[in-house]
mmCIF file of C-alpha atoms and ligand atoms in Angstrom:
data_model
loop_
_atom_site.group_PDB
_atom_site.id
_atom_site.type_symbol
_atom_site.label_atom_id
_atom_site.label_comp_id
_atom_site.label_asym_id
_atom_site.label_seq_id
_atom_site.Cartn_x
_atom_site.Cartn_y
_atom_site.Cartn_z
ATOM 1 C CA MET A 40 2.221 14.454 17.234
ATOM 2 C CA THR A 41 0.579 12.536 20.396
ATOM 3 C CA ALA A 42 -1.945 10.184 18.729
ATOM 4 C CA ARG A 43 -2.336 6.603 20.208
ATOM 5 C CA VAL A 44 -2.303 4.919 16.498
ATOM 6 C CA LEU A 45 -3.376 0.836 15.882
ATOM 7 C CA VAL A 46 -1.512 0.004 12.623
ATOM 8 C CA THR A 47 -2.948 -3.170 11.226
ATOM 9 C CA GLY A 48 -0.550 -4.967 8.836
ATOM 10 C CA GLY A 49 2.761 -3.184 10.575
ATOM 11 C CA ALA A 50 5.200 -6.109 9.749
ATOM 12 C CA GLY A 51 4.157 -5.398 6.175
ATOM 13 C CA TYR A 52 6.060 -3.962 3.460
ATOM 14 C CA ILE A 53 4.080 -0.231 3.328
ATOM 15 C CA GLY A 54 3.246 -0.843 6.988
ATOM 16 C CA SER A 55 6.533 -1.659 8.688
ATOM 17 C CA VAL A 56 7.633 2.212 7.031
ATOM 18 C CA VAL A 57 4.297 3.481 8.533
ATOM 19 C CA VAL A 58 5.498 2.390 11.960
ATOM 20 C CA ASP A 59 8.856 4.011 11.574
ATOM 21 C CA GLN A 60 7.366 7.414 10.814
ATOM 22 C CA LEU A 61 4.821 7.369 13.284
ATOM 23 C CA LEU A 62 7.149 6.429 15.939
ATOM 24 C CA ASP A 63 9.623 9.219 14.774
ATOM 25 C CA GLN A 64 6.796 12.053 15.250
ATOM 26 C CA GLY A 65 5.974 10.937 18.633
ATOM 27 C CA CYS A 66 3.054 8.603 18.502
ATOM 28 C CA HIS A 67 2.563 5.686 20.642
ATOM 29 C CA VAL A 68 1.986 2.830 18.064
ATOM 30 C CA VAL A 69 0.633 -0.604 18.443
ATOM 31 C CA VAL A 70 0.948 -3.253 15.637
ATOM 32 C CA ILE A 71 -1.354 -6.023 14.909
ATOM 33 C CA ASP A 72 0.059 -8.459 12.266
ATOM 34 C CA ASP A 73 -0.997 -12.247 12.079
ATOM 35 C CA LEU A 74 2.425 -12.305 9.714
ATOM 36 C CA SER A 75 1.001 -13.925 6.915
ATOM 37 C CA SER A 76 3.090 -12.027 4.670
ATOM 38 C CA GLY A 77 4.926 -9.789 7.031
ATOM 39 C CA HIS A 78 8.100 -10.436 9.377
ATOM 40 C CA ARG A 79 8.562 -9.875 12.586
ATOM 41 C CA ALA A 80 11.886 -8.481 12.241
ATOM 42 C CA ALA A 81 10.462 -4.878 10.227
ATOM 43 C CA VAL A 82 8.359 -3.835 13.696
ATOM 44 C CA ASP A 83 10.223 -1.100 15.576
ATOM 45 C CA ALA A 84 10.974 -2.281 18.769
ATOM 46 C CA ARG A 85 9.739 1.115 19.744
ATOM 47 C CA ALA A 86 6.337 -0.234 18.970
ATOM 48 C CA ALA A 87 3.851 -2.530 21.137
ATOM 49 C CA PHE A 88 3.323 -5.876 18.872
ATOM 50 C CA ALA A 89 0.209 -8.147 19.291
ATOM 51 C CA GLN A 90 0.412 -11.653 16.685
ATOM 52 C CA GLY A 91 -3.104 -12.018 15.505
ATOM 53 C CA SER A 92 -5.837 -10.661 12.984
ATOM 54 C CA ILE A 93 -7.655 -7.932 12.717
ATOM 55 C CA GLY A 94 -10.862 -10.164 12.185
ATOM 56 C CA ASP A 95 -9.983 -11.509 15.995
ATOM 57 C CA ARG A 96 -13.002 -9.363 17.889
ATOM 58 C CA ALA A 97 -11.383 -9.872 21.005
ATOM 59 C CA LEU A 98 -8.056 -9.526 20.433
ATOM 60 C CA VAL A 99 -8.622 -6.058 18.710
ATOM 61 C CA GLU A 100 -11.525 -4.817 21.713
ATOM 62 C CA SER A 101 -8.475 -5.694 24.365
ATOM 63 C CA LEU A 102 -5.795 -3.943 22.096
ATOM 64 C CA LEU A 103 -7.995 -0.622 21.405
ATOM 65 C CA ALA A 104 -8.830 -0.679 25.016
ATOM 66 C CA ARG A 105 -5.806 -1.198 26.875
ATOM 67 C CA GLU A 106 -3.575 0.883 24.560
ATOM 68 C CA ARG A 107 -6.311 3.614 24.455
ATOM 69 C CA VAL A 108 -6.166 3.769 21.023
ATOM 70 C CA ASP A 109 -7.617 7.171 19.353
ATOM 71 C CA ALA A 110 -6.719 6.506 15.932
ATOM 72 C CA VAL A 111 -6.742 3.470 13.207
ATOM 73 C CA ILE A 112 -4.473 3.130 10.061
ATOM 74 C CA HIS A 113 -5.150 -0.273 8.601
ATOM 75 C CA LEU A 114 -2.792 -1.635 5.821
ATOM 76 C CA ALA A 115 -3.678 -5.349 7.033
ATOM 77 C CA ALA A 116 -4.954 -6.831 3.296
ATOM 78 C CA PHE A 117 -4.197 -9.819 1.225
ATOM 79 C CA ALA A 118 -2.858 -8.073 -1.994
ATOM 80 C CA LEU A 119 -2.217 -10.901 -4.745
ATOM 81 C CA VAL A 120 -3.868 -10.217 -7.829
ATOM 82 C CA ALA A 121 -3.861 -13.333 -9.395
ATOM 83 C CA GLU A 122 -4.797 -15.202 -5.857
ATOM 84 C CA SER A 123 -7.684 -13.096 -6.142
ATOM 85 C CA VAL A 124 -8.814 -14.144 -9.032
ATOM 86 C CA ALA A 125 -8.502 -17.808 -8.050
ATOM 87 C CA ASN A 126 -9.671 -17.477 -4.274
ATOM 88 C CA PRO A 127 -12.104 -14.423 -4.266
ATOM 89 C CA GLU A 128 -13.688 -16.335 -1.598
ATOM 90 C CA LYS A 129 -10.345 -15.546 0.742
ATOM 91 C CA TYR A 130 -10.121 -12.033 -0.126
ATOM 92 C CA ARG A 131 -13.478 -11.002 0.736
ATOM 93 C CA ALA A 132 -13.151 -12.532 4.025
ATOM 94 C CA ASN A 133 -10.090 -10.965 4.785
ATOM 95 C CA ASN A 134 -10.012 -7.781 2.997
ATOM 96 C CA VAL A 135 -13.908 -7.323 3.840
ATOM 97 C CA THR A 136 -15.561 -9.326 6.519
ATOM 98 C CA ALA A 137 -12.199 -9.543 9.015
ATOM 99 C CA ALA A 138 -11.915 -5.818 8.218
ATOM 100 C CA ARG A 139 -15.434 -4.785 8.953
ATOM 101 C CA VAL A 140 -14.996 -6.646 12.647
ATOM 102 C CA LEU A 141 -11.884 -4.168 13.157
ATOM 103 C CA LEU A 142 -14.022 -0.812 11.558
ATOM 104 C CA ASP A 143 -16.965 -2.264 14.221
ATOM 105 C CA ALA A 144 -14.489 -2.463 17.636
ATOM 106 C CA ALA A 145 -12.842 0.856 16.767
ATOM 107 C CA LEU A 146 -16.168 2.810 15.927
ATOM 108 C CA ARG A 147 -17.122 1.318 19.732
ATOM 109 C CA ALA A 148 -14.154 2.253 21.127
ATOM 110 C CA HIS A 149 -14.917 5.877 19.587
ATOM 111 C CA VAL A 150 -11.920 5.851 17.644
ATOM 112 C CA ARG A 151 -11.756 9.157 15.988
ATOM 113 C CA CYS A 152 -9.729 8.637 12.969
ATOM 114 C CA PHE A 153 -9.306 5.502 10.128
ATOM 115 C CA VAL A 154 -7.094 5.312 7.097
ATOM 116 C CA PHE A 155 -7.390 2.746 5.138
ATOM 117 C CA SER A 156 -4.870 1.257 2.517
ATOM 118 C CA SER A 157 -6.880 1.574 -1.052
ATOM 119 C CA SER A 158 -5.585 0.911 -3.979
ATOM 120 C CA CYS A 159 -5.747 2.253 -7.967
ATOM 121 C CA ALA A 160 -7.013 -1.490 -8.331
ATOM 122 C CA VAL A 161 -10.370 0.237 -7.393
ATOM 123 C CA TYR A 162 -10.588 1.778 -11.189
ATOM 124 C CA GLY A 163 -10.200 -1.352 -13.063
ATOM 125 C CA HIS A 164 -9.366 0.198 -16.949
ATOM 126 C CA PRO A 165 -10.229 3.357 -16.717
ATOM 127 C CA ALA A 166 -10.878 4.949 -20.421
ATOM 128 C CA ILE A 167 -8.958 8.259 -19.465
ATOM 129 C CA VAL A 168 -5.466 8.934 -17.812
ATOM 130 C CA PRO A 169 -4.513 10.361 -15.711
ATOM 131 C CA ILE A 170 -7.121 9.176 -13.539
ATOM 132 C CA THR A 171 -9.001 11.359 -11.061
ATOM 133 C CA GLU A 172 -10.328 9.816 -7.842
ATOM 134 C CA ASP A 173 -14.105 11.141 -9.625
ATOM 135 C CA THR A 174 -13.337 8.359 -11.928
ATOM 136 C CA PRO A 175 -16.176 5.414 -11.934
ATOM 137 C CA GLN A 176 -14.609 2.457 -9.709
ATOM 138 C CA ARG A 177 -14.952 -0.257 -11.923
ATOM 139 C CA PRO A 178 -12.200 -2.853 -10.725
ATOM 140 C CA VAL A 179 -11.500 -5.880 -12.605
ATOM 141 C CA ASN A 180 -10.448 -8.635 -10.438
ATOM 142 C CA PRO A 181 -11.508 -9.349 -6.522
ATOM 143 C CA TYR A 182 -8.761 -7.537 -4.937
ATOM 144 C CA GLY A 183 -10.077 -4.311 -6.414
ATOM 145 C CA GLU A 184 -13.417 -5.180 -5.437
ATOM 146 C CA THR A 185 -12.739 -5.930 -2.096
ATOM 147 C CA LYS A 186 -10.772 -2.218 -1.719
ATOM 148 C CA ARG A 187 -13.955 -0.535 -3.402
ATOM 149 C CA ASP A 188 -16.468 -2.317 -1.153
ATOM 150 C CA PHE A 189 -14.847 -1.231 1.933
ATOM 151 C CA GLU A 190 -14.688 1.461 0.888
ATOM 152 C CA ARG A 191 -18.204 1.780 0.581
ATOM 153 C CA VAL A 192 -18.412 0.213 4.185
ATOM 154 C CA LEU A 193 -16.399 3.209 5.450
ATOM 155 C CA THR A 194 -18.791 6.010 4.036
ATOM 156 C CA GLU A 195 -21.768 4.415 4.918
ATOM 157 C CA TYR A 196 -20.586 3.884 8.397
ATOM 158 C CA THR A 197 -18.645 6.551 9.455
ATOM 159 C CA ALA A 198 -21.583 9.231 8.155
ATOM 160 C CA ASP A 199 -22.707 11.205 11.198
ATOM 161 C CA ARG A 200 -20.733 8.338 13.884
ATOM 162 C CA GLY A 201 -18.120 10.908 14.731
ATOM 163 C CA MET A 202 -15.541 9.247 12.800
ATOM 164 C CA THR A 203 -13.068 10.794 10.185
ATOM 165 C CA ALA A 204 -12.256 8.575 7.190
ATOM 166 C CA VAL A 205 -9.350 8.682 4.463
ATOM 167 C CA SER A 206 -9.016 6.130 2.029
ATOM 168 C CA LEU A 207 -5.510 6.471 0.411
ATOM 169 C CA ARG A 208 -5.803 4.667 -2.817
ATOM 170 C CA TYR A 209 -1.940 3.916 -3.340
ATOM 171 C CA PHE A 210 -0.833 3.388 -6.933
ATOM 172 C CA ASN A 211 2.214 1.517 -6.868
ATOM 173 C CA ALA A 212 4.276 1.363 -4.178
ATOM 174 C CA ALA A 213 8.480 0.760 -4.585
ATOM 175 C CA GLY A 214 11.475 2.055 -2.898
ATOM 176 C CA ALA A 215 13.184 1.466 0.221
ATOM 177 C CA THR A 216 14.438 2.837 3.469
ATOM 178 C CA ASP A 217 17.899 1.939 4.957
ATOM 179 C CA ARG A 218 15.973 -0.018 7.352
ATOM 180 C CA ARG A 219 12.687 -1.797 5.389
ATOM 181 C CA GLY A 220 12.236 -2.963 1.927
ATOM 182 C CA GLU A 221 10.344 -5.383 0.155
ATOM 183 C CA ASP A 222 10.136 -9.083 0.859
ATOM 184 C CA HIS A 223 7.240 -10.523 -0.243
ATOM 185 C CA ASP A 224 6.968 -14.466 -1.153
ATOM 186 C CA PRO A 225 6.048 -14.733 -3.799
ATOM 187 C CA GLU A 226 6.965 -11.577 -5.453
ATOM 188 C CA THR A 227 4.873 -10.077 -8.174
ATOM 189 C CA HIS A 228 6.405 -7.001 -7.882
ATOM 190 C CA LEU A 229 8.077 -5.314 -10.884
ATOM 191 C CA ILE A 230 10.803 -3.615 -9.493
ATOM 192 C CA PRO A 231 11.795 -6.124 -6.974
ATOM 193 C CA ASN A 232 12.420 -9.144 -9.802
ATOM 194 C CA VAL A 233 14.400 -6.328 -11.494
ATOM 195 C CA LEU A 234 16.415 -6.447 -8.941
ATOM 196 C CA ALA A 235 16.535 -9.824 -8.579
ATOM 197 C CA ALA A 236 17.473 -10.284 -11.998
ATOM 198 C CA ALA A 237 20.146 -7.792 -11.866
ATOM 199 C CA ALA A 238 21.875 -9.861 -8.847
ATOM 200 C CA GLY A 239 21.800 -13.177 -10.955
ATOM 201 C CA GLN A 240 18.637 -14.749 -8.482
ATOM 202 C CA ARG A 241 16.876 -14.781 -11.286
ATOM 203 C CA ALA A 242 17.821 -15.721 -15.043
ATOM 204 C CA ALA A 243 15.724 -12.886 -16.679
ATOM 205 C CA VAL A 244 12.807 -10.426 -15.623
ATOM 206 C CA PRO A 245 9.535 -11.103 -17.624
ATOM 207 C CA VAL A 246 8.244 -8.120 -19.770
ATOM 208 C CA PHE A 247 4.653 -8.935 -19.966
ATOM 209 C CA GLY A 248 3.082 -7.230 -23.405
ATOM 210 C CA THR A 249 5.242 -5.506 -25.825
ATOM 211 C CA ASP A 250 2.670 -4.346 -28.123
ATOM 212 C CA TYR A 251 0.481 -2.100 -25.792
ATOM 213 C CA GLU A 252 -0.487 1.323 -26.935
ATOM 214 C CA THR A 253 2.082 3.397 -25.044
ATOM 215 C CA ALA A 254 5.064 4.610 -26.338
ATOM 216 C CA ASP A 255 7.491 2.052 -26.254
ATOM 217 C CA GLY A 256 4.966 -0.656 -26.528
ATOM 218 C CA THR A 257 5.066 -1.677 -23.011
ATOM 219 C CA ALA A 258 2.814 -1.189 -19.789
ATOM 220 C CA VAL A 259 3.044 1.946 -18.109
ATOM 221 C CA ARG A 260 2.472 2.262 -14.372
ATOM 222 C CA ASP A 261 2.735 5.021 -11.772
ATOM 223 C CA TYR A 262 5.881 4.383 -8.905
ATOM 224 C CA ILE A 263 5.487 5.847 -5.698
ATOM 225 C CA HIS A 264 7.779 5.760 -3.249
ATOM 226 C CA VAL A 265 7.073 3.731 -0.068
ATOM 227 C CA ALA A 266 8.152 6.680 2.117
ATOM 228 C CA ASP A 267 5.836 9.122 0.520
ATOM 229 C CA ILE A 268 3.280 6.692 1.149
ATOM 230 C CA ALA A 269 4.361 6.881 4.864
ATOM 231 C CA ASP A 270 4.401 11.018 4.808
ATOM 232 C CA ALA A 271 0.768 11.002 3.512
ATOM 233 C CA HIS A 272 -0.161 8.552 6.398
ATOM 234 C CA VAL A 273 0.967 10.664 9.016
ATOM 235 C CA ARG A 274 -0.400 13.857 7.026
ATOM 236 C CA ALA A 275 -4.090 12.036 6.679
ATOM 237 C CA LEU A 276 -3.518 11.163 10.273
ATOM 238 C CA GLU A 277 -2.914 14.741 11.430
ATOM 239 C CA LEU A 278 -6.224 16.017 9.087
ATOM 240 C CA ALA A 279 -8.460 13.239 10.128
ATOM 241 C CA GLN A 280 -7.628 14.440 14.111
ATOM 242 C CA ASP A 281 -7.415 18.541 13.756
ATOM 243 C CA GLY A 282 -10.039 18.775 10.682
ATOM 244 C CA ASP A 283 -12.785 19.741 12.719
ATOM 245 C CA ALA A 284 -14.911 20.612 9.268
ATOM 246 C CA ALA A 285 -14.383 17.033 7.950
ATOM 247 C CA ARG A 286 -15.773 14.983 11.181
ATOM 248 C CA GLY A 287 -17.843 12.467 10.352
ATOM 249 C CA SER A 288 -16.942 11.965 6.578
ATOM 250 C CA HIS A 289 -14.624 10.133 4.394
ATOM 251 C CA ILE A 290 -12.835 11.248 1.710
ATOM 252 C CA ALA A 291 -10.497 9.158 -0.951
ATOM 253 C CA LEU A 292 -7.378 10.086 -2.518
ATOM 254 C CA ASN A 293 -4.466 9.406 -5.153
ATOM 255 C CA LEU A 294 -1.136 8.525 -3.881
ATOM 256 C CA GLY A 295 1.038 8.731 -6.604
ATOM 257 C CA THR A 296 3.722 10.831 -8.630
ATOM 258 C CA GLY A 297 1.377 12.217 -12.030
ATOM 259 C CA THR A 298 3.888 10.819 -14.165
ATOM 260 C CA GLY A 299 4.135 7.344 -15.325
ATOM 261 C CA HIS A 300 6.693 5.206 -16.440
ATOM 262 C CA SER A 301 7.048 1.614 -18.633
ATOM 263 C CA VAL A 302 8.431 -1.161 -17.978
ATOM 264 C CA ARG A 303 11.487 -0.615 -20.545
ATOM 265 C CA GLN A 304 12.151 2.512 -18.657
ATOM 266 C CA VAL A 305 12.589 1.112 -15.468
ATOM 267 C CA VAL A 306 14.920 -1.583 -17.130
ATOM 268 C CA GLU A 307 16.783 0.881 -18.635
ATOM 269 C CA VAL A 308 16.994 2.730 -15.406
ATOM 270 C CA ALA A 309 17.700 -0.660 -13.318
ATOM 271 C CA ARG A 310 20.448 -1.180 -15.665
ATOM 272 C CA ARG A 311 22.077 1.965 -14.873
ATOM 273 C CA VAL A 312 21.747 2.284 -11.183
ATOM 274 C CA THR A 313 22.791 -1.658 -10.335
ATOM 275 C CA GLY A 314 25.305 -1.608 -13.405
ATOM 276 C CA ALA A 315 24.256 -4.877 -14.299
ATOM 277 C CA ALA A 316 22.949 -6.637 -17.801
ATOM 278 C CA VAL A 317 19.168 -7.032 -15.919
ATOM 279 C CA PRO A 318 18.198 -9.768 -18.929
ATOM 280 C CA ALA A 319 14.281 -8.932 -19.994
ATOM 281 C CA GLN A 320 12.574 -11.787 -21.487
ATOM 282 C CA GLU A 321 9.617 -10.805 -23.628
ATOM 283 C CA GLN A 322 6.465 -12.414 -23.052
ATOM 284 C CA PRO A 323 2.914 -11.939 -24.439
ATOM 285 C CA ARG A 324 0.223 -9.925 -22.442
ATOM 286 C CA ARG A 325 -0.890 -10.938 -18.957
ATOM 287 C CA PRO A 326 -4.672 -10.852 -19.141
ATOM 288 C CA GLY A 327 -6.176 -7.928 -17.263
ATOM 289 C CA ASP A 328 -3.119 -5.827 -17.258
ATOM 290 C CA PRO A 329 -4.413 -2.327 -18.372
ATOM 291 C CA PRO A 330 -1.915 -0.257 -20.973
ATOM 292 C CA ALA A 331 -1.598 2.502 -18.543
ATOM 293 C CA LEU A 332 -2.335 3.409 -14.857
ATOM 294 C CA VAL A 333 -1.138 7.304 -13.968
ATOM 295 C CA ALA A 334 -2.698 9.600 -10.633
ATOM 296 C CA ALA A 335 -4.153 12.645 -10.895
ATOM 297 C CA VAL A 336 -2.435 13.944 -7.684
ATOM 298 C CA GLY A 337 -4.141 17.259 -7.808
ATOM 299 C CA ARG A 338 -6.933 16.394 -4.379
ATOM 300 C CA ALA A 339 -3.856 14.771 -1.960
ATOM 301 C CA ARG A 340 -2.209 18.009 -2.453
ATOM 302 C CA ALA A 341 -4.867 20.349 -1.905
ATOM 303 C CA VAL A 342 -5.742 18.668 1.273
ATOM 304 C CA LEU A 343 -2.736 16.894 2.622
ATOM 305 C CA GLY A 344 -0.057 19.460 1.429
ATOM 306 C CA TRP A 345 1.381 16.011 0.359
ATOM 307 C CA ARG A 346 4.066 16.295 -2.170
ATOM 308 C CA PRO A 347 6.554 12.977 -3.496
ATOM 309 C CA THR A 348 9.749 13.818 -2.713
ATOM 310 C CA ARG A 349 11.625 11.020 -2.875
ATOM 311 C CA SER A 350 10.113 9.419 -5.554
ATOM 312 C CA SER A 351 12.180 9.625 -9.108
ATOM 313 C CA LEU A 352 12.655 6.500 -10.508
ATOM 314 C CA GLU A 353 16.532 6.770 -9.970
ATOM 315 C CA ASP A 354 15.583 7.146 -6.517
ATOM 316 C CA ILE A 355 13.207 4.268 -6.274
ATOM 317 C CA LEU A 356 15.479 2.053 -8.166
ATOM 318 C CA LYS A 357 18.768 3.236 -5.672
ATOM 319 C CA THR A 358 17.166 2.865 -2.495
ATOM 320 C CA ALA A 359 15.496 -0.810 -3.541
ATOM 321 C CA TRP A 360 19.030 -1.688 -4.767
ATOM 322 C CA ASP A 361 20.766 -0.520 -1.743
ATOM 323 C CA TRP A 362 18.355 -2.592 0.590
ATOM 324 C CA TYR A 363 18.332 -5.421 -1.381
ATOM 325 C CA ARG A 364 22.065 -5.455 -1.486
ATOM 326 C CA ALA A 365 22.295 -5.379 2.379
ATOM 327 C CA HIS A 366 19.291 -7.746 2.394
ATOM 328 C CA PRO A 367 19.599 -10.420 -0.375
ATOM 329 C CA HIS A 368 17.628 -13.068 1.368
ATOM 330 C CA GLY A 369 15.139 -10.051 2.850
ATOM 331 C CA TYR A 370 14.664 -10.429 6.389
ATOM 332 C CA ARG A 371 16.295 -13.497 6.533
ATOM 333 C CA SER A 372 19.342 -12.059 5.922
HETATM 334 N N1 LIG B 409 2.633 -2.857 -2.189
HETATM 335 C C1 LIG B 409 2.090 -1.666 -2.942
HETATM 336 O O1 LIG B 409 1.965 -1.441 -4.588
HETATM 337 C C2 LIG B 409 -0.088 -1.568 -2.734
HETATM 338 C C3 LIG B 409 -0.759 -0.823 -3.922
HETATM 339 C C4 LIG B 409 -1.895 -0.510 -3.479
HETATM 340 C C5 LIG B 409 -2.482 -0.778 -2.574
HETATM 341 N N2 LIG B 409 -1.832 -1.710 -1.661
HETATM 342 C C6 LIG B 409 -2.175 -1.877 -0.252
HETATM 343 O O2 LIG B 409 -1.836 -1.891 1.003
HETATM 344 C C7 LIG B 409 -1.321 -2.618 1.815
HETATM 345 C C8 LIG B 409 0.148 -2.981 2.429
HETATM 346 O O3 LIG B 409 0.401 -3.713 1.316
HETATM 347 P P1 LIG B 409 2.017 -4.555 1.177
HETATM 348 O O4 LIG B 409 2.450 -4.171 0.084
HETATM 349 O O5 LIG B 409 2.994 -3.704 2.356
HETATM 350 O O6 LIG B 409 2.133 -6.017 1.749
HETATM 351 P P2 LIG B 409 2.135 -6.888 2.728
HETATM 352 O O7 LIG B 409 1.514 -8.271 2.207
HETATM 353 O O8 LIG B 409 3.694 -7.023 2.733
HETATM 354 O O9 LIG B 409 1.254 -6.208 4.099
HETATM 355 C C9 LIG B 409 0.234 -6.711 4.574
HETATM 356 C C10 LIG B 409 0.201 -7.025 5.769
HETATM 357 O O10 LIG B 409 -0.838 -7.138 6.900
HETATM 358 C C11 LIG B 409 -0.526 -9.058 7.098
HETATM 359 N N3 LIG B 409 -1.867 -9.165 7.137
HETATM 360 C C12 LIG B 409 -2.659 -9.698 6.069
HETATM 361 N N4 LIG B 409 -3.765 -9.820 6.830
HETATM 362 C C13 LIG B 409 -4.073 -9.488 7.812
HETATM 363 C C14 LIG B 409 -5.099 -9.767 9.222
HETATM 364 N N5 LIG B 409 -6.494 -10.241 8.659
HETATM 365 N N6 LIG B 409 -4.977 -9.921 10.250
HETATM 366 C C15 LIG B 409 -3.597 -9.191 10.523
HETATM 367 N N7 LIG B 409 -2.571 -9.248 9.553
HETATM 368 C C16 LIG B 409 -2.694 -9.208 8.640
HETATM 369 C C17 LIG B 409 0.320 -9.425 6.737
HETATM 370 O O11 LIG B 409 1.524 -10.143 7.720
HETATM 371 C C18 LIG B 409 1.487 -8.267 6.142
HETATM 372 O O12 LIG B 409 1.964 -8.060 7.155
HETATM 373 C C19 LIG B 409 -2.666 -3.504 1.779
HETATM 374 O O13 LIG B 409 -3.799 -3.262 2.602
HETATM 375 C C20 LIG B 409 -2.330 -3.625 0.480
HETATM 376 O O14 LIG B 409 -3.648 -3.937 -0.483
HETATM 377 C C21 LIG B 409 -0.567 -1.750 -1.862
#
């Protein structure tokens, strides 16, 4: 592929893997990241790097022009649900207002494709699972609202402006590649916390809620390997670049496996993969946690020809465990 791509949030967990795959496909890649939660060491040396915010109009404009960017993959965002509840304004300012500055600049620079990291959080607590893209969007926290709202901005702005936008609604990103893994502080995701308990870096993994109406009483989620997510971005970019029929449109696609796993199942597989005890501590439900979130995945398959190939729970835990052991202190290791 010959695209010249600006990747926002390319120093983050998912963005760094997207950058690796784009570079491997022959793209010219420019990363903009303010390092608020990302790591400079996570960005491949073949990519150009600018430290700064997507809300800095002058910086974004100069990058788009200087690097002759023709596509934007926009992953930069704040992504902690609890923090979004405590400080919704911080989330609106970054995930919607600053993102709009980026989109405006991209439109002025005649960028033709825009791929956006959306989330299953746009759906809230849907009554019907698996969740299709046509499920009504009723987010239950400010984080999910910002993702829904920016998707709406994309629908409005791209119509008749010659830009094709693809929103990828990830379910639960997990796993690692041999070069990149998850290094968040605080870490709120289940799998890194399970592995920290396996390694003895935390006393136990909390299991929030054991009385859900699920097979074993714990919450069920759809875990999707970060490398499969990155592959979908490469395909979305190809679609947006080549699909003349799609020009000027905005399409949203779920990225998941279509299979849910409970917290207890994750802990069980982690015990097998690590050979460690993985102590678990049962706690009450967290307010706002739905019982089950599982993607209907037919649309991404039909539109992108995408199928997850690395997302069995075993592979996810094994790759995450390999990365964890090689980087016990994340990118500082
Ligand atoms: N991890 C998941 O399971 C998941 C699920 C659904 C959606 N998402 C979305 O995917 C994207 C990436 O998630 P992640 O898990 O890799 O998170 P992450 O925190 O590791 O990556 C986000 C990156 O964006 C950067 N950033 C934040 N605000 C910025 C700004 N204003 N300007 C420049 N850079 C900025 C951060 O420094 C970080 O490197 C986010 O948009 C997130 O909402 C993630």
